[in-house]
Short mmCIF file of C-alpha atoms in Angstrom, two decimals:
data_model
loop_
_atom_site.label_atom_id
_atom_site.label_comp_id
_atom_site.label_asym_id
_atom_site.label_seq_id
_atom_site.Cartn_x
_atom_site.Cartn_y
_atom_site.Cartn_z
CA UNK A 1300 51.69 18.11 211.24
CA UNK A 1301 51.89 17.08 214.77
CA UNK A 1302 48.40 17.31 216.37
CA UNK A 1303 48.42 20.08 218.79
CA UNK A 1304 46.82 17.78 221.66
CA UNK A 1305 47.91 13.96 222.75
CA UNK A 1306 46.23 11.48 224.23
CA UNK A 1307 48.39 8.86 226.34
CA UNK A 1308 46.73 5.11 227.92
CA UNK A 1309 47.96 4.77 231.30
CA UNK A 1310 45.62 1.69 232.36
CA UNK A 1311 43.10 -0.05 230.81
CA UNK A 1312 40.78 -2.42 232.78
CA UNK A 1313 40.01 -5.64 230.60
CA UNK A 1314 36.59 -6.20 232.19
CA UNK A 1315 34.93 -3.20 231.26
CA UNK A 1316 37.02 -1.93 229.36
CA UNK A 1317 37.53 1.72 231.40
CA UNK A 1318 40.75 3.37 230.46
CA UNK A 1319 42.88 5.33 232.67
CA UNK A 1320 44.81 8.25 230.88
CA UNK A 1321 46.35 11.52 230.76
CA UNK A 1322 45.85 14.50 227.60
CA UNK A 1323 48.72 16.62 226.78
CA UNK A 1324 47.56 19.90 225.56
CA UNK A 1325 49.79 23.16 225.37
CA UNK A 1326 47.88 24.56 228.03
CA UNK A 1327 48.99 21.53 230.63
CA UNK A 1328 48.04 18.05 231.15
CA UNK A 1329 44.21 16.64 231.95
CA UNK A 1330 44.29 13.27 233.81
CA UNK A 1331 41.14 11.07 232.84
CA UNK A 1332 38.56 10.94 233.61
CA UNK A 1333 37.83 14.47 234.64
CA UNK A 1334 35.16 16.59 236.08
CA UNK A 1335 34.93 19.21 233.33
CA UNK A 1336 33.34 22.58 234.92
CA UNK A 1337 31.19 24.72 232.34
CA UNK A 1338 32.10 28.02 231.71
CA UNK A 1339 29.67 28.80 229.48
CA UNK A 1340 30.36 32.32 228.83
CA UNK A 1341 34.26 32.65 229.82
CA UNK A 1342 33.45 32.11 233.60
CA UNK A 1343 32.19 29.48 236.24
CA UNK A 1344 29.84 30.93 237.75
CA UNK A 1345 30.43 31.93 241.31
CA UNK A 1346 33.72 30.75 241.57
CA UNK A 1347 37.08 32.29 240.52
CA UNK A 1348 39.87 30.80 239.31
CA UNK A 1349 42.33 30.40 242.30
CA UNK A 1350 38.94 28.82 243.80
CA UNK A 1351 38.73 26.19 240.29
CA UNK A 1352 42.28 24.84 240.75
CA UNK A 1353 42.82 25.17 244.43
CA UNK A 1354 39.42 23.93 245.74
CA UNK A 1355 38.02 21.38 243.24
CA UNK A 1356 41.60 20.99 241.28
CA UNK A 1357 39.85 21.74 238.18
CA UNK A 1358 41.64 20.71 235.05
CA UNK A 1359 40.22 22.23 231.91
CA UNK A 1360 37.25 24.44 231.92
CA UNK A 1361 34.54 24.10 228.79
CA UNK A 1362 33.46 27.48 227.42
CA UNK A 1363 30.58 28.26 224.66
CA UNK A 1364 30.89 29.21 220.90
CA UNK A 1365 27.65 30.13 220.46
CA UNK A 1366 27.39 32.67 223.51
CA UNK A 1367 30.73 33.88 223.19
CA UNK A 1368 29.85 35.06 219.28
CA UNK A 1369 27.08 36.97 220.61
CA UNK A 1370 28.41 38.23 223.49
CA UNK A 1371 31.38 40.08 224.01
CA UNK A 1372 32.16 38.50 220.47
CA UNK A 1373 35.12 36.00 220.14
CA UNK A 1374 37.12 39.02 218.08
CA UNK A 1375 36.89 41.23 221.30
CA UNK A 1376 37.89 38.26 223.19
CA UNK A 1377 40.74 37.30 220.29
CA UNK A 1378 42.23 40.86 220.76
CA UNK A 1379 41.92 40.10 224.44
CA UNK A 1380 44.98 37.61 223.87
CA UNK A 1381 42.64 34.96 223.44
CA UNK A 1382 40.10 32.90 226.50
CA UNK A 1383 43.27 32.20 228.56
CA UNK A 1384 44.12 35.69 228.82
CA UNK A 1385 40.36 36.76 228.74
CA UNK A 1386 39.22 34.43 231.64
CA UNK A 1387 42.14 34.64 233.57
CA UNK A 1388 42.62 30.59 232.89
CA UNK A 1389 46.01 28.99 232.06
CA UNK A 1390 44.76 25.63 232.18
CA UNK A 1391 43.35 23.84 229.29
CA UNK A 1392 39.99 24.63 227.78
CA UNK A 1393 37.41 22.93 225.44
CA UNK A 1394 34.68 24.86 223.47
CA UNK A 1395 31.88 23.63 222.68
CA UNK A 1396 31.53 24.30 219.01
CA UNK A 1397 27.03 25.86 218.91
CA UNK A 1398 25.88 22.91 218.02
CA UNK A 1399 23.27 21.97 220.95
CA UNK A 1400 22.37 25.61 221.39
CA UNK A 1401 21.65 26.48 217.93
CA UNK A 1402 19.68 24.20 216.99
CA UNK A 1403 17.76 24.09 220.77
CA UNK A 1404 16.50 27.29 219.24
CA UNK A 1405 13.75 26.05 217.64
CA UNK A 1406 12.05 28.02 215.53
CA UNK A 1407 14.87 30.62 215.58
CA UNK A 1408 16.66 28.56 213.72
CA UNK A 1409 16.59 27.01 210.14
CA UNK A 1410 18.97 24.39 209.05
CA UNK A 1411 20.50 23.67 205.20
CA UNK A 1412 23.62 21.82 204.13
CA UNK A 1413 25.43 24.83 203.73
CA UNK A 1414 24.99 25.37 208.12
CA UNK A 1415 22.46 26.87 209.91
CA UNK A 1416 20.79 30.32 210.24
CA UNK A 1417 19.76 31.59 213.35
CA UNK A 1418 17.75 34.50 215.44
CA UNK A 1419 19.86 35.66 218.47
CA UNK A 1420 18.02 34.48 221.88
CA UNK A 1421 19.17 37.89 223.03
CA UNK A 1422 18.06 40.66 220.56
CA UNK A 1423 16.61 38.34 217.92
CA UNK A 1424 19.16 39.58 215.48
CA UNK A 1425 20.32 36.99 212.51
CA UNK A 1426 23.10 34.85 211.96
CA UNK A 1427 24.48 32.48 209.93
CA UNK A 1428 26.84 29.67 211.17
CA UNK A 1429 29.01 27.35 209.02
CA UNK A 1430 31.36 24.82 209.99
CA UNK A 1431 33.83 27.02 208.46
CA UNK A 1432 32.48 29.87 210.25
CA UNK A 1433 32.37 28.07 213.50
CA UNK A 1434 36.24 26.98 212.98
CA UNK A 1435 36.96 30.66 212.50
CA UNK A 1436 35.26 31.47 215.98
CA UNK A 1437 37.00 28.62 217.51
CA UNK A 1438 40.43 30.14 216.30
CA UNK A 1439 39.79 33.62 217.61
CA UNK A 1440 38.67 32.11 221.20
CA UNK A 1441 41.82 30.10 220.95
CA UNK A 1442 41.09 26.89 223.06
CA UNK A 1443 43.11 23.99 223.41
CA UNK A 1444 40.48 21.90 222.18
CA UNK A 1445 37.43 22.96 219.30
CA UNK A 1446 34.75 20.87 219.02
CA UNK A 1447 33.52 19.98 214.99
CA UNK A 1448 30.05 21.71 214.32
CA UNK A 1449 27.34 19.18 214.35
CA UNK A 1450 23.53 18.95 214.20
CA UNK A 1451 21.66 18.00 217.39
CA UNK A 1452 18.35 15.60 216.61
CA UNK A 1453 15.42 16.22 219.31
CA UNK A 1454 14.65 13.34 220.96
CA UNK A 1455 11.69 11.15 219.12
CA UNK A 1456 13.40 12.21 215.60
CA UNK A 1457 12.77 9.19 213.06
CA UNK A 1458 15.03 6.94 211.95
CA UNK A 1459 15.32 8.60 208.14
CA UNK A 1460 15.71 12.06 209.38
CA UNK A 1461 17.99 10.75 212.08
CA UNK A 1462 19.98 9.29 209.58
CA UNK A 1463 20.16 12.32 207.27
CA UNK A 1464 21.24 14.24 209.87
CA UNK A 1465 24.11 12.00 211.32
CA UNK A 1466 25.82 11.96 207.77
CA UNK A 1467 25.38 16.03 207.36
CA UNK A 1468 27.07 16.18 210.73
CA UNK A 1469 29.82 14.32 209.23
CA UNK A 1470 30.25 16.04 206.20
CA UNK A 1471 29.94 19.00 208.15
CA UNK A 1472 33.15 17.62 210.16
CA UNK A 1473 35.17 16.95 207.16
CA UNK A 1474 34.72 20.82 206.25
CA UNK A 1475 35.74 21.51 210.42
CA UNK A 1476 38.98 19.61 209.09
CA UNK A 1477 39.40 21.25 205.45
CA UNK A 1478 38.78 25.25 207.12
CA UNK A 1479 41.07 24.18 210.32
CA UNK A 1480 43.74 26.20 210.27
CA UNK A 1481 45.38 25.86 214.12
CA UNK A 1482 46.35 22.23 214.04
CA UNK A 1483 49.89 22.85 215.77
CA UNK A 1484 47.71 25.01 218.62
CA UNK A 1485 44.45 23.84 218.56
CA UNK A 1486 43.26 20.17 218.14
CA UNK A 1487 39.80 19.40 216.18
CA UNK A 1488 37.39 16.48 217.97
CA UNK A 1489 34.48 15.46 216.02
CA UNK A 1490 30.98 14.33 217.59
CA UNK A 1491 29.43 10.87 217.16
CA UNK A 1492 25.60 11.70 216.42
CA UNK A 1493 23.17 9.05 215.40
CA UNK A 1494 20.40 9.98 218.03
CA UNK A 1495 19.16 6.45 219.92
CA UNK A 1496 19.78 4.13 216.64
CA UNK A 1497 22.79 2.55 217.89
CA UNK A 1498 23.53 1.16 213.77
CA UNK A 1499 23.65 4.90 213.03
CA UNK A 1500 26.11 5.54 215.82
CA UNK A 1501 27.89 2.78 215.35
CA UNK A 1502 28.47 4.59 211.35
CA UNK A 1503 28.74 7.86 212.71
CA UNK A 1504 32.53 6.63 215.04
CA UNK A 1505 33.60 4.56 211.99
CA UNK A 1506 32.78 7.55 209.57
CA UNK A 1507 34.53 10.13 212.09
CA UNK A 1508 37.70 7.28 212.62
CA UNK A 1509 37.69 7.69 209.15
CA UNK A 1510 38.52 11.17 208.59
CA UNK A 1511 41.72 10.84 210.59
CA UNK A 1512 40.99 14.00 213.46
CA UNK A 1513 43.00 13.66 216.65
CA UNK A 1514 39.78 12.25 218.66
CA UNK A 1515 36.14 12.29 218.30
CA UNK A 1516 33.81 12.54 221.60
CA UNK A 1517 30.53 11.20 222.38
CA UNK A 1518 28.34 13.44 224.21
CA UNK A 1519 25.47 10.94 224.93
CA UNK A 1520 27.07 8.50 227.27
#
């Protein structure tokens, strides 16, 4: 099946290497690069939307999995019609998938291969997130583009754990891929992890390449 979003080279500069592009998504086209406002929890804040495209031409708006679950909860938001409808957006958006805020938790959190149980920042309730889990979230938001759940190393980690926890992220993706559902409205990125070891990054793209998902992102550069 025809990946829901497409990327397409316009210019590439053979000195560095910088690529000039556009992505087709079914929410409109993003030229690259882009300024990507955060909209963490379905809004910028401060600004409206008619102020997003017609001030700062914003393209695609990046919300949150992680706060949306616990707050207004992504099946209020599904029955909303979905974050377009919801945030009054009909541009492209990206969610972030939980990863980074889950496991900034700290000790609120405890991690296994199975995914990752968690204490709410807000009422300190319990949760339990999956990659499968996470895909269903995704879904119900209903963005353009879903990031793969990963695990986030602190900095300092060590090499071994490092290394553990670059190859749980991408079994962790291959499970994003299995549960996604959406492909033909909803394109899955993974995320290259590998902390500061630049060998375990290197293994982390080739590993991602690997399991064939319409583009994988990395967050660190």
């Amino acid at each position: 099946m025809k990946s829901a979003v497409t990327y397409e080279l316009l210019h590439e500069c053979k000195q560095t290497g910088a690529r000039r592009g556009v992505i087709h998504t079914p929410h409109g086209d993003i030229q690259t690069p882009v300024f990507m406002p955060v909209g963490t929890q379905a809004t910028v804040k401060s600004m409206t939307p008619e102020e997003l495209k017609e001030e700062i031409k914003a393209e695609i708006i990046l919300s949150n999995t992680y706060h949306l679950y616990l707050r207004p909860g992504s099946k209020i938001v599904k029955e909303a019609g979905g974050l377009h409808q919801f945030m009054n957006w009909d541009r492209p958006i990206l969610t972030d998938s939980g990863g980074f805020q889950v496991f900034s938790l700290g000790d609120l959190r405890t991690i296994s291969e199975e995914g990752v149980e968690f204490k709410s920042h807000l009422d300190g309730s319990k949760h339990f997130f999956t990659p499968e889990s996470v895909m269903g979230i995704e879904e119900d938001l209903g963005s353009d583009i879903m990031m793969a759940f990963d695990e986030c190393v602190e900095y300092g980690a060590s090499y071994e754990y490092t290394k553990q926890s670059m190859e749980r992220t991408t079994r962790w993706a291959k499970r994003c891929k299995e549960a996604h559902e959406t492909v033909d409205k909803q394109a899955l990125f993974g995320i290259i992890q590998g902390g500061f070891y630049k060998d375990l990054r290197d293994k982390s793209t080739q590993d991602l390449i690997d399991l064939d998902l319409p583009r994988i992102c990395n967050w660190w550069n």
